[in-house]
Coordinates of N, CA and C in Angstrom, one line a residue:
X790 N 19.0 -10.8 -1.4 CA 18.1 -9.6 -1.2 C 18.8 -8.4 -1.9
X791 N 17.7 -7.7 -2.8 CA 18.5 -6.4 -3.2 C 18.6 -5.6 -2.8
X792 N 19.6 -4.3 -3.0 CA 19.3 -2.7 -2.6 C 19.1 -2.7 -1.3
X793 N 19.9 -3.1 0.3 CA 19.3 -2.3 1.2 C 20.0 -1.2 1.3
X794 N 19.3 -0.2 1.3 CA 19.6 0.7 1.3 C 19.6 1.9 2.7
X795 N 19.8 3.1 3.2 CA 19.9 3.7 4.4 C 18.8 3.6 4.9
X796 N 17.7 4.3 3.2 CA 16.3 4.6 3.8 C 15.8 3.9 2.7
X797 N 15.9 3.3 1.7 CA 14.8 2.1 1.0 C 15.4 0.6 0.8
X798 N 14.6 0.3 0.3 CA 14.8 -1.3 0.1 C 14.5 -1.5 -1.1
X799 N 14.9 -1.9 -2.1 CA 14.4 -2.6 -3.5 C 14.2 -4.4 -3.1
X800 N 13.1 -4.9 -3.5 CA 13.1 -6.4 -3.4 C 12.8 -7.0 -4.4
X801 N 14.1 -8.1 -4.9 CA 14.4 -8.4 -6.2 C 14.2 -8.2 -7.6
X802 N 13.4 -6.4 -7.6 CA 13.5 -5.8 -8.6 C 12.2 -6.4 -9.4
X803 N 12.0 -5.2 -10.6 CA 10.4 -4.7 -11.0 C 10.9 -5.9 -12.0
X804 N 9.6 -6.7 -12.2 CA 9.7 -8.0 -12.9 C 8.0 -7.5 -13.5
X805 N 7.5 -8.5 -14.2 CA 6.1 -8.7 -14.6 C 5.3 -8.4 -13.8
X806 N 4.2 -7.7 -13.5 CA 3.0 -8.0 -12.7 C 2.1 -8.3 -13.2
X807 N 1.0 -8.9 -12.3 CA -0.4 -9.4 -12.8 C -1.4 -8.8 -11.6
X808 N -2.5 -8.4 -12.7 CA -3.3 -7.7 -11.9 C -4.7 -7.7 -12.5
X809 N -5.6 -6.9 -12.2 CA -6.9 -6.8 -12.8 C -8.0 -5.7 -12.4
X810 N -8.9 -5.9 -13.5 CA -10.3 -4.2 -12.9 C -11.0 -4.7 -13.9
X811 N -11.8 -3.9 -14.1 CA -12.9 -3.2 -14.8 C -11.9 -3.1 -16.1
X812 N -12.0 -3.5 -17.2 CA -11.3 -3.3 -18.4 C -12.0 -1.9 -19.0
X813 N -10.8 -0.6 -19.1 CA -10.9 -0.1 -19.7 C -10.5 0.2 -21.2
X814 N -11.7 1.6 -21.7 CA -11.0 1.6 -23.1 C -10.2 1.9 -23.7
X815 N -9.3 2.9 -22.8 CA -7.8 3.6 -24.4 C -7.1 2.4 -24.7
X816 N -6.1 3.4 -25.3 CA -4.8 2.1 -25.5 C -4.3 1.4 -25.3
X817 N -3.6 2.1 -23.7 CA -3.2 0.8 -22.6 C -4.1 0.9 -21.7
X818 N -3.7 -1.0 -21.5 CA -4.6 -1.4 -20.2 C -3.7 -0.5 -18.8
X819 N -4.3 -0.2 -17.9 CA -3.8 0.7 -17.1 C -3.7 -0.5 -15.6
X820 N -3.1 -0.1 -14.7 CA -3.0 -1.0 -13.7 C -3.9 -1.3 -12.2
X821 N -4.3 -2.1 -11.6 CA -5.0 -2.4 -10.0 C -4.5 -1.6 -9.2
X822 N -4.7 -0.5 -8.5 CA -3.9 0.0 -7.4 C -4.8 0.1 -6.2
X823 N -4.1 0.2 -5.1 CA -4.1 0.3 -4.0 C -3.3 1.3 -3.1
X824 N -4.1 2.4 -2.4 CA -3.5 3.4 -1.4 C -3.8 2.9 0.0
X825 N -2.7 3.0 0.6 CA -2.9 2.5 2.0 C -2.7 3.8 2.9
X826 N -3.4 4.4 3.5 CA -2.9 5.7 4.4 C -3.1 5.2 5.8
X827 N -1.9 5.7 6.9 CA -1.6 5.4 8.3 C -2.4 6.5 8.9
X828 N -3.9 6.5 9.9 CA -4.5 7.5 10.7 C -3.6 7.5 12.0
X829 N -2.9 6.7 11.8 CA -2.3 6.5 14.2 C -1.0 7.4 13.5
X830 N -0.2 7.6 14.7 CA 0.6 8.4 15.1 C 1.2 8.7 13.4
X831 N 1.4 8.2 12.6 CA 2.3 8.6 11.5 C 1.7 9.7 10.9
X832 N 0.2 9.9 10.9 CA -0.8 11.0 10.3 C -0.1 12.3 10.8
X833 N 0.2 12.4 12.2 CA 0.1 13.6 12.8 C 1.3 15.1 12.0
X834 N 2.6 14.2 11.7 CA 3.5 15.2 11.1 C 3.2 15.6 9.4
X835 N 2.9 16.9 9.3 CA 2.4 17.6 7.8 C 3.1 16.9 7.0
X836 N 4.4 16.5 7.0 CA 4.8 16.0 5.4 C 4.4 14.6 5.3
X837 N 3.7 13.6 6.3 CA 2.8 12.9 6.0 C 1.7 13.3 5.2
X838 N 0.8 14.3 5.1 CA -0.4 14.9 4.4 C 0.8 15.3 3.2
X839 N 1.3 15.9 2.9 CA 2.8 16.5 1.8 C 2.7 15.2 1.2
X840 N 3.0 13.9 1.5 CA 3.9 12.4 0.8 C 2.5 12.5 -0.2
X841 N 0.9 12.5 0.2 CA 0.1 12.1 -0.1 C -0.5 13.2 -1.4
X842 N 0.0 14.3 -0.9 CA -0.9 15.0 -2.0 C 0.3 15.3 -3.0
X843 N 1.4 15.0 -3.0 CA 2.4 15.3 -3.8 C 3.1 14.0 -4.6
X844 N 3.0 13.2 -3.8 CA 2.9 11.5 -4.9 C 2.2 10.9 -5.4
X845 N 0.8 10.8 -4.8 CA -0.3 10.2 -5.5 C -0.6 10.3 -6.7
X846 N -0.8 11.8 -6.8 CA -1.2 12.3 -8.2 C -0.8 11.4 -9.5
X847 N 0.7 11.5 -9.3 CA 1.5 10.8 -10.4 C 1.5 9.3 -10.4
X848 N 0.9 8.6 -9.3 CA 1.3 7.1 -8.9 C -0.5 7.0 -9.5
X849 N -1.1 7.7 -9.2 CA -2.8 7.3 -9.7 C -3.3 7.2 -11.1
X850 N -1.7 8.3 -12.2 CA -2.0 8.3 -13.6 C -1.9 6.5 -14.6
X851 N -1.2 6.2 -13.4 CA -0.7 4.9 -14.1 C -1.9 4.2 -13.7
X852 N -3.2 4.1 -13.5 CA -4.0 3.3 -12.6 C -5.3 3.5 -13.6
X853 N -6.2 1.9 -13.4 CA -7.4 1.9 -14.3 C -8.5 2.3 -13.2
X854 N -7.9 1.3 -11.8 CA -8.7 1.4 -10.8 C -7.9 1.3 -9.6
X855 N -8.7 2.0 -8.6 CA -7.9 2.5 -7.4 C -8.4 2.4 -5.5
X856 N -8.6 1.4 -5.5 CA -8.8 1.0 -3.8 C -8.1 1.5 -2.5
X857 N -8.7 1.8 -1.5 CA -8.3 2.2 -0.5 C -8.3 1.6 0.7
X858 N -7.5 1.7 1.9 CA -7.2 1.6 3.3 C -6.6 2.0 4.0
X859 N -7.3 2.3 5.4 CA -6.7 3.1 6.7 C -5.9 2.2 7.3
X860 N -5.2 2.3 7.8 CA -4.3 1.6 9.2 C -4.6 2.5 10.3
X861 N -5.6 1.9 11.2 CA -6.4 2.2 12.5 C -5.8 1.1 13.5
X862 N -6.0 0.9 14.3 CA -5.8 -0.1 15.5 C -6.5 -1.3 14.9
X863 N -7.1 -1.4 14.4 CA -8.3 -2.6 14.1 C -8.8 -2.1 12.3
X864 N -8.2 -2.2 11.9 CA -8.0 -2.0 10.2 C -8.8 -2.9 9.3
X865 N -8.7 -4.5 9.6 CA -9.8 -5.1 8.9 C -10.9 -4.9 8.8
X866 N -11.7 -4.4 10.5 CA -12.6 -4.4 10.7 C -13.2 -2.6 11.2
X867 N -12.6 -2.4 10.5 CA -12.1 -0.4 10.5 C -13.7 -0.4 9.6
X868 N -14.2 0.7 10.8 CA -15.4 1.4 10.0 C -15.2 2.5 8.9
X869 N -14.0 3.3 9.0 CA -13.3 4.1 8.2 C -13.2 3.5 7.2
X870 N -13.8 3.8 5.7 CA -13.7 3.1 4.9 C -13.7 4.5 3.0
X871 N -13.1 4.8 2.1 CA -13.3 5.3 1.3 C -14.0 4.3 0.3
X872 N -15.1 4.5 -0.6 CA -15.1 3.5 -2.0 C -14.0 3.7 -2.9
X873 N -13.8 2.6 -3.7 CA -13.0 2.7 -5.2 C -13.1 3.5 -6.2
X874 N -11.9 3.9 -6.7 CA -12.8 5.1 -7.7 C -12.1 4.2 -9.2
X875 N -12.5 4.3 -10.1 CA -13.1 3.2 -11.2 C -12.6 4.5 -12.2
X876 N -11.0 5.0 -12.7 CA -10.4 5.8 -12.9 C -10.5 5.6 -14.9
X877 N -10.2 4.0 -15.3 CA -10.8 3.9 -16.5 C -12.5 4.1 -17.0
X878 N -12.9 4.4 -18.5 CA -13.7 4.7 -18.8 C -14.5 3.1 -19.2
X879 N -15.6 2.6 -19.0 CA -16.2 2.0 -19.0 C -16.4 1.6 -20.7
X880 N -16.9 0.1 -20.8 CA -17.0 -0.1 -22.3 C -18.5 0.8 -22.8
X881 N -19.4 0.9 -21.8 CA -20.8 1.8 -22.1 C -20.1 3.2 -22.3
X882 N -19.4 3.7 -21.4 CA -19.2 4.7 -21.2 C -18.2 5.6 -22.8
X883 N -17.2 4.6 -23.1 CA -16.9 4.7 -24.3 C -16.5 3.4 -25.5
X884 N -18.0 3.2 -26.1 CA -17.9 2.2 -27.0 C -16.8 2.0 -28.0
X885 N -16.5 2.9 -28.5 CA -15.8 3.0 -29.7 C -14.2 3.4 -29.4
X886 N -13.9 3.0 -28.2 CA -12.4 3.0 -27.5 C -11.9 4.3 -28.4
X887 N -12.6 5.6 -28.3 CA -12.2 6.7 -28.4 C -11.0 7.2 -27.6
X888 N -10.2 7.5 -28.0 CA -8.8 8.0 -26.8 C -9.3 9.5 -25.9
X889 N -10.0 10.0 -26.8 CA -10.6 11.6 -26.1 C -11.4 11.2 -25.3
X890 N -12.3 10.9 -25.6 CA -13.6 10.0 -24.3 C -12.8 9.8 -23.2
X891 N -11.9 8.6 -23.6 CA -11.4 7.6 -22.4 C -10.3 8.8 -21.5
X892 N -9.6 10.1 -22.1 CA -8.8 10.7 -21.6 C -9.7 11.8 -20.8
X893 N -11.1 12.1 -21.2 CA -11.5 13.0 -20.5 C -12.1 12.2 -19.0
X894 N -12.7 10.9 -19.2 CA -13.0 10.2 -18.0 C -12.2 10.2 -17.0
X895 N -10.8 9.8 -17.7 CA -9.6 9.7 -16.6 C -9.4 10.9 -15.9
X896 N -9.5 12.1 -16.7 CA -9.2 13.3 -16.0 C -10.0 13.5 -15.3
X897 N -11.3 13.4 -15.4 CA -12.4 13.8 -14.0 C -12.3 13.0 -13.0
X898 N -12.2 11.5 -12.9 CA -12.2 10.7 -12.2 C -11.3 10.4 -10.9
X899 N -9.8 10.9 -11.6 CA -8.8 10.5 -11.0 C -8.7 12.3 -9.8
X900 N -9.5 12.7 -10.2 CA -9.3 13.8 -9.2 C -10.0 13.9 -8.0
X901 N -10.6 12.5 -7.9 CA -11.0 12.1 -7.0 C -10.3 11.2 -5.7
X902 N -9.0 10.9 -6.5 CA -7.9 9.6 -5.6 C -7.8 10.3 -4.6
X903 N -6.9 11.8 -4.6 CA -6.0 12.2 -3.2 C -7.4 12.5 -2.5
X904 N -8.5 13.9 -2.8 CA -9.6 14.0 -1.3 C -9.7 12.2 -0.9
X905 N -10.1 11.6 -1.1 CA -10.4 10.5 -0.8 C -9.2 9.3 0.5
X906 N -8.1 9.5 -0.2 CA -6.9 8.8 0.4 C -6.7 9.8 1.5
X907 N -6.8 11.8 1.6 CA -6.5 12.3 2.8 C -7.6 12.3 3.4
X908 N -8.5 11.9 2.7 CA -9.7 12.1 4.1 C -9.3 10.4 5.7
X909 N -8.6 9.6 5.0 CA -8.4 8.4 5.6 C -7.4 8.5 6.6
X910 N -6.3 10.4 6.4 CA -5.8 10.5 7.8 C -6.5 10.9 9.0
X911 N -8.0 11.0 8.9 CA -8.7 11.6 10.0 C -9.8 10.5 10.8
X912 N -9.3 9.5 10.0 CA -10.0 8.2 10.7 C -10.7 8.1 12.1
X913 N -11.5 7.9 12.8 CA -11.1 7.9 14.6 C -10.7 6.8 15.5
X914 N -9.7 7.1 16.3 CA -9.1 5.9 16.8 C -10.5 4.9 17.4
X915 N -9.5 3.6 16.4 CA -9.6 2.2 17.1 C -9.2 1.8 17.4
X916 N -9.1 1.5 18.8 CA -7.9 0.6 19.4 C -6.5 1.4 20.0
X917 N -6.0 1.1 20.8 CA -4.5 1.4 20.9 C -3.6 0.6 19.8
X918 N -2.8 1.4 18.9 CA -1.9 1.0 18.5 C -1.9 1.1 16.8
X919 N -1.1 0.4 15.9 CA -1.5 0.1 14.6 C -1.0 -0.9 13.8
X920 N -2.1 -1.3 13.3 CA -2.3 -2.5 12.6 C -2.3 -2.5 10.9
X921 N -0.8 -2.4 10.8 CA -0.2 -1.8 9.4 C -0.8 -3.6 8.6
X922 N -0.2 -4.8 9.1 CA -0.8 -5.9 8.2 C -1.9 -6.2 7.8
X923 N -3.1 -5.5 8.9 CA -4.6 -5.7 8.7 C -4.6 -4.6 7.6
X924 N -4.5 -3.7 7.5 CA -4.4 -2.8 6.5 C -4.1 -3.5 4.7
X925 N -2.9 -4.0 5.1 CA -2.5 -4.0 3.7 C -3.6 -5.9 3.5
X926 N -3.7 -6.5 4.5 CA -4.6 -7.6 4.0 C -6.0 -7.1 3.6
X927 N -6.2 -6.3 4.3 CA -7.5 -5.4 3.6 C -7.7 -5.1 2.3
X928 N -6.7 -4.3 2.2 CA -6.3 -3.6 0.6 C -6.0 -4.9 -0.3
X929 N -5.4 -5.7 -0.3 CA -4.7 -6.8 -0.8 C -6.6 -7.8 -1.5
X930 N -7.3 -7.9 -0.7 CA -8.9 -8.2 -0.9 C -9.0 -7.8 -2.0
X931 N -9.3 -6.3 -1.7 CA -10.3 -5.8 -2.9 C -9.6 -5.9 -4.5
X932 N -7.9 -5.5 -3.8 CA -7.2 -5.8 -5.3 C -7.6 -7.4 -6.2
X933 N -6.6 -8.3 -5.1 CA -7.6 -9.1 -5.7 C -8.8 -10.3 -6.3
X934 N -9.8 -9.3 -5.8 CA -11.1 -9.5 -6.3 C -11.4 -8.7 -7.8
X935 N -10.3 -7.8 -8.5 CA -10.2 -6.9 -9.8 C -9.4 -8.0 -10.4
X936 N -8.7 -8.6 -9.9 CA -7.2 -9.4 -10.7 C -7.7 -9.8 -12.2
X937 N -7.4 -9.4 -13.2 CA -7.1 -9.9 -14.4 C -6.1 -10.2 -15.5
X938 N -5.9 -11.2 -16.0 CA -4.2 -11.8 -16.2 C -3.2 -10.8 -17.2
X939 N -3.9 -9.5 -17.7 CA -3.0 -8.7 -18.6 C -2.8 -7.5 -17.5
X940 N -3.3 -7.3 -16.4 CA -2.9 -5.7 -15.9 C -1.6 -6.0 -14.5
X941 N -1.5 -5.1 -14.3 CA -0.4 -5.0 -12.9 C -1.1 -4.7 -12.1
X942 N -0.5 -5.0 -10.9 CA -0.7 -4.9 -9.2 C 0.0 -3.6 -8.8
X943 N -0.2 -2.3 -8.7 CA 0.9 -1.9 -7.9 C -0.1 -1.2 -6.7
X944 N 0.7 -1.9 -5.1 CA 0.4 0.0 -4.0 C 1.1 0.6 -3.6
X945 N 0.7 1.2 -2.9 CA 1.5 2.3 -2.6 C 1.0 2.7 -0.9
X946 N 2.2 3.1 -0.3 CA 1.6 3.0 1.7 C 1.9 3.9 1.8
X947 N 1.5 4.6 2.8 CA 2.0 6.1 3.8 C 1.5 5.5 4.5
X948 N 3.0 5.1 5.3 CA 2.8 5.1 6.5 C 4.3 4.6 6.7
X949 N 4.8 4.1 8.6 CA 6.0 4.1 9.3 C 5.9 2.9 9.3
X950 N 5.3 2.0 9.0 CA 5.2 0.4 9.1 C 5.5 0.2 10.6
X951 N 5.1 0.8 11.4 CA 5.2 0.6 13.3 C 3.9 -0.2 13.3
X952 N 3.8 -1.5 12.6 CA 2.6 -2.2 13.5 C 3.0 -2.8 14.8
X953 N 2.5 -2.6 16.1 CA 2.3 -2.9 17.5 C 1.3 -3.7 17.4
X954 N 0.3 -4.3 16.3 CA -1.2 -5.1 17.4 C -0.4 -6.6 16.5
X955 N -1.9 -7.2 17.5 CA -2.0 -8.9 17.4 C -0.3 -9.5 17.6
X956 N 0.1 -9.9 16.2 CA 1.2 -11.1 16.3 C 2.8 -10.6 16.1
X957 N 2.2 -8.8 15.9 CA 3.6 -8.3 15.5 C 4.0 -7.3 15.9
X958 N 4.6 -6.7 17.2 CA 4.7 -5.8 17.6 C 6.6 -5.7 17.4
X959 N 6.7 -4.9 16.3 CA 7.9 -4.2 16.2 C 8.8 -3.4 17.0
X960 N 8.6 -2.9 17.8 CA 9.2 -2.7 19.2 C 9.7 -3.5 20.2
X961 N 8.9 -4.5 20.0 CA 9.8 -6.0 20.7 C 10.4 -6.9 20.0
X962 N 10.2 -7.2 18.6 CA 10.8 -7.7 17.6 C 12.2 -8.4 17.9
X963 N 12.8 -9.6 18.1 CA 13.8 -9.5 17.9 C 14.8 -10.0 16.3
X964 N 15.4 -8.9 15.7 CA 15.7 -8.3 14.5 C 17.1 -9.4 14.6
X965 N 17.5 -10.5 14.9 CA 18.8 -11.0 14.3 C 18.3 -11.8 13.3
X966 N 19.1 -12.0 12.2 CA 19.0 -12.9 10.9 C 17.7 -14.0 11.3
X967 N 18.5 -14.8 11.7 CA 17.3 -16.1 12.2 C 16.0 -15.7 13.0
X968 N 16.1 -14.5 13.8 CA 14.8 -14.8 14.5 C 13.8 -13.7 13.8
X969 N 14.6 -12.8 12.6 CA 13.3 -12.7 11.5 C 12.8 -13.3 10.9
X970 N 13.8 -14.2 10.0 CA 13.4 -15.5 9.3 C 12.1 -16.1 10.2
X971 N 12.3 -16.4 11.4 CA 11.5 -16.4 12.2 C 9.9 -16.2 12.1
X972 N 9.9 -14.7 12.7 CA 8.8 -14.2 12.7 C 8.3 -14.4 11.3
X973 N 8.7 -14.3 10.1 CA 8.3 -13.8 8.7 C 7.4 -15.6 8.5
X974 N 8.3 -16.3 9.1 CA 7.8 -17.6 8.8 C 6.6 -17.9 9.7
X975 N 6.3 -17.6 11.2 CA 5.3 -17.7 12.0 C 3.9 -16.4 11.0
X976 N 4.4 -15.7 10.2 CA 3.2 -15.0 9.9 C 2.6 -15.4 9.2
X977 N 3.7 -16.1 8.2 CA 3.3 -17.0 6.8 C 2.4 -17.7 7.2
X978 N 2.5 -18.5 8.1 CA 1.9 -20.2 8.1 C 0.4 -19.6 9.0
X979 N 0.5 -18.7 10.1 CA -0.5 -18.0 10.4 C -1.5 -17.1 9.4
X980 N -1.4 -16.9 8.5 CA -1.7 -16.1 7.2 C -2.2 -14.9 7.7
X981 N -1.2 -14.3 8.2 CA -1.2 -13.0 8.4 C -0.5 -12.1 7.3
X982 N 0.4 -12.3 6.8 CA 1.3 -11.8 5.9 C -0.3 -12.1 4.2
X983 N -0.1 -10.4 3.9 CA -1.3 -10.7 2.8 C -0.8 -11.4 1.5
X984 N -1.8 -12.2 0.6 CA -1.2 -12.5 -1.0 C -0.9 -11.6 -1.3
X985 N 0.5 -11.0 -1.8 CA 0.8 -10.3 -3.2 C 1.8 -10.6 -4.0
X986 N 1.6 -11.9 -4.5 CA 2.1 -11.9 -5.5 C 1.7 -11.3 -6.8
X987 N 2.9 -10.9 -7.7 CA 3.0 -9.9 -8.4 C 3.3 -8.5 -8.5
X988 N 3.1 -8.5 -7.0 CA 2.9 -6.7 -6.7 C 4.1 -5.8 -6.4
X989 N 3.7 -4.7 -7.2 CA 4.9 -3.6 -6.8 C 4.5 -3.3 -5.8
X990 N 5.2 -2.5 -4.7 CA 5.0 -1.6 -3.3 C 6.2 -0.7 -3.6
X991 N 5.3 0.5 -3.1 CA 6.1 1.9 -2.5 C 5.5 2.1 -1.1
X992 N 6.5 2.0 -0.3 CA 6.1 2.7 1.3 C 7.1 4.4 1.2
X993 N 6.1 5.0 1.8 CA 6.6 7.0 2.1 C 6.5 7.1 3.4
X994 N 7.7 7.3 4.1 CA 7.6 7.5 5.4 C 8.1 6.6 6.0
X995 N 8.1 5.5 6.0 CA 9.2 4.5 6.5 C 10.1 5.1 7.8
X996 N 9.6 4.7 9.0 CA 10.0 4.9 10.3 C 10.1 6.1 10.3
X997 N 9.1 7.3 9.9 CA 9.4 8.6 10.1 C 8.9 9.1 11.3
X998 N 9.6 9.9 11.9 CA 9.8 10.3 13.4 C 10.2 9.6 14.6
X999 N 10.4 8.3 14.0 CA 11.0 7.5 14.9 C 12.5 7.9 15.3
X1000 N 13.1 7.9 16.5 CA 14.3 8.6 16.6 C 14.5 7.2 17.8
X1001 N 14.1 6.6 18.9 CA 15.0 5.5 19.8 C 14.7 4.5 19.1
X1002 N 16.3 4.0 19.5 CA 17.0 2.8 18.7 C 17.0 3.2 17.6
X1003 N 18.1 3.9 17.0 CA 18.4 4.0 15.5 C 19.1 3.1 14.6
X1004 N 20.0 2.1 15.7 CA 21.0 1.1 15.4 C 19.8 -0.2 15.3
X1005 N 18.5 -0.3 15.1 CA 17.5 -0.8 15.0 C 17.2 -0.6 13.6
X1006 N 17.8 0.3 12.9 CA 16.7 0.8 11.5 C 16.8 -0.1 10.5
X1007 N 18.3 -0.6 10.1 CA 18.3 -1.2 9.1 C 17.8 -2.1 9.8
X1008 N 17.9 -3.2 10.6 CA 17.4 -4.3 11.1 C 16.0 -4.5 10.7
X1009 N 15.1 -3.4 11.0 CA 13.9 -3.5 10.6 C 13.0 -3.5 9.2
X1010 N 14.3 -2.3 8.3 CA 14.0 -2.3 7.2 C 14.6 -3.8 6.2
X1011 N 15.3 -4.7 6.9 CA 16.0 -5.7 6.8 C 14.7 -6.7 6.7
X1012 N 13.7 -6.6 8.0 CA 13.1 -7.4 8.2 C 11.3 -7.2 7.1
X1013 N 11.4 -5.8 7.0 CA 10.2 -5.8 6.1 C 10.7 -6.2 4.4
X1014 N 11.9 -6.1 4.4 CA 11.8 -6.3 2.9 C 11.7 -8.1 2.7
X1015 N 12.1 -8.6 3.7 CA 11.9 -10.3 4.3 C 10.6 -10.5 4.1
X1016 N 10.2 -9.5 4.9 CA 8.0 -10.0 4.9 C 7.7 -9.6 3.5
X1017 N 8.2 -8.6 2.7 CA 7.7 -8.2 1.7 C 7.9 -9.2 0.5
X1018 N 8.8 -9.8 0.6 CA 9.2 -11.2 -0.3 C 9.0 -12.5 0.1
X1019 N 8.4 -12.4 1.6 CA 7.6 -13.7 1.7 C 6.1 -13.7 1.2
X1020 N 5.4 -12.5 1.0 CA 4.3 -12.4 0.9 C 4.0 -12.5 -0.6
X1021 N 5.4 -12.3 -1.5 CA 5.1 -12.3 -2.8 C 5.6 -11.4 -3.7
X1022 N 5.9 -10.4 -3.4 CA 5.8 -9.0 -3.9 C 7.2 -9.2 -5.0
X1023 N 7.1 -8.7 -6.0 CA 8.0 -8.3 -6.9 C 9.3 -7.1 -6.8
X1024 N 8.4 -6.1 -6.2 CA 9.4 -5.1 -5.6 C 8.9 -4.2 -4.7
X1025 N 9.7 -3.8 -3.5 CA 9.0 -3.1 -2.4 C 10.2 -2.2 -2.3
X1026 N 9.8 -1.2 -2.0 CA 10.7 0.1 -1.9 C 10.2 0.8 -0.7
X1027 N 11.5 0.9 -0.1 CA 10.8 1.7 1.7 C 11.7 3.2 1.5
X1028 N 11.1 4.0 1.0 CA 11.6 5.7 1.2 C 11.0 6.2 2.7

């Protein structure tokens, strides 16, 4: 396992991804992305809204197309829902794989990512609790249903990764070597844990505000970089 680090995790580092969309026209094929925003308790502190309108921007320039999801109590089945915003220019839209075309689409389009991703901290509660896996198996769908074998996968989370529902409540967790292995393996074979192979992840916020059990932290961040490389992922980074 690479990089654990205080507050991130690198998981065995940025390799190839595979991904897919809507092929657009400039020069480079641009990448699948996925924003995941946390409405339960992580929403409430401002530099949550801060992570979102101050990273995205730059994490959405690299993007052809761009999918969304809330982590609510009940997230798969979450009525809170943003559409996709479709950030490359279309082959109608520019036949002649003009770079000006294709760069003025991007520029209107993509200024559509953050209202969209902060409107998903005002979700209304479902459920007690939050259901960070239903979330990213959500998100993980629509990506891929875009998959095509020349683009990249990457998402991107805000949120504390405190899922409490169904099979995984992190507060009771028990965090020694073997009985993550554990869990990571009970989620696998359950297929809770979403496909992403290929995929980069960036998590923002990572146990923020969490203050009992501190001697718990790395244990945890121990344990998601575990799920995050059982599930597939190429590299996950917990800031």
């Amino acid at each position: 396992m690479a990089g654990l680090g205080s507050r991130g995790v690198a998981v065995l580092g940025v390799a190839a991804l595979v991904a897919g969309g809507v092929a657009g026209c400039g020069t480079d094929a641009g990448a699948v992305c996925g924003v995941v925003v946390d409405s339960t308790s992580y929403a409430e502190p401002a530099t949550s809204r801060e992570d979102v309108t101050s990273k995205l921007p730059e994490f959405a320039q690299e993007c052809d197309w761009v999918g969304f999801a809330a982590v609510t109590g009940a997230s798969e089945s979450s009525s809170c829902r943003e559409d996709p915003v479709t950030v490359a220019a279309t082959r109608a839209e520019n036949p002649n794989d003009n770079p000006v075309v294709e760069e003025r689409v991007r520029t209107h389009r993509i200024k559509e990512v953050v209202p969209r991703a902060v409107r998903l901290f005002d979700c209304p509660a479902e459920g007690e609790g939050s259901d960070v896996l239903g979330a990213l198996r959500y998100m993980v769908k629509q990506m891929t249903a875009r998959r095509q074998p020349d683009k990249e996968h990457r998402l991107i989370v805000f949120s504390d990764l405190s899922n409490n529902r169904g099979e995984l409540n992190i507060n009771r967790l028990e965090l020694g070597e073997a009985a993550r292995k554990r869990k990571v393996e009970e989620l696998r074979r359950a297929g809770l844990l979403p496909g992403m192979g290929g995929y980069a992840v960036t998590v923002h916020g990572f146990l923020r505000e969490r203050t009992a059990n501190p001697d718990r932290f790395p244990l945890l961040e121990a344990f998601w970089a575990e799920a995050f490389e059982a599930a597939g992922t190429t590299a996950a980074d917990l800031l």
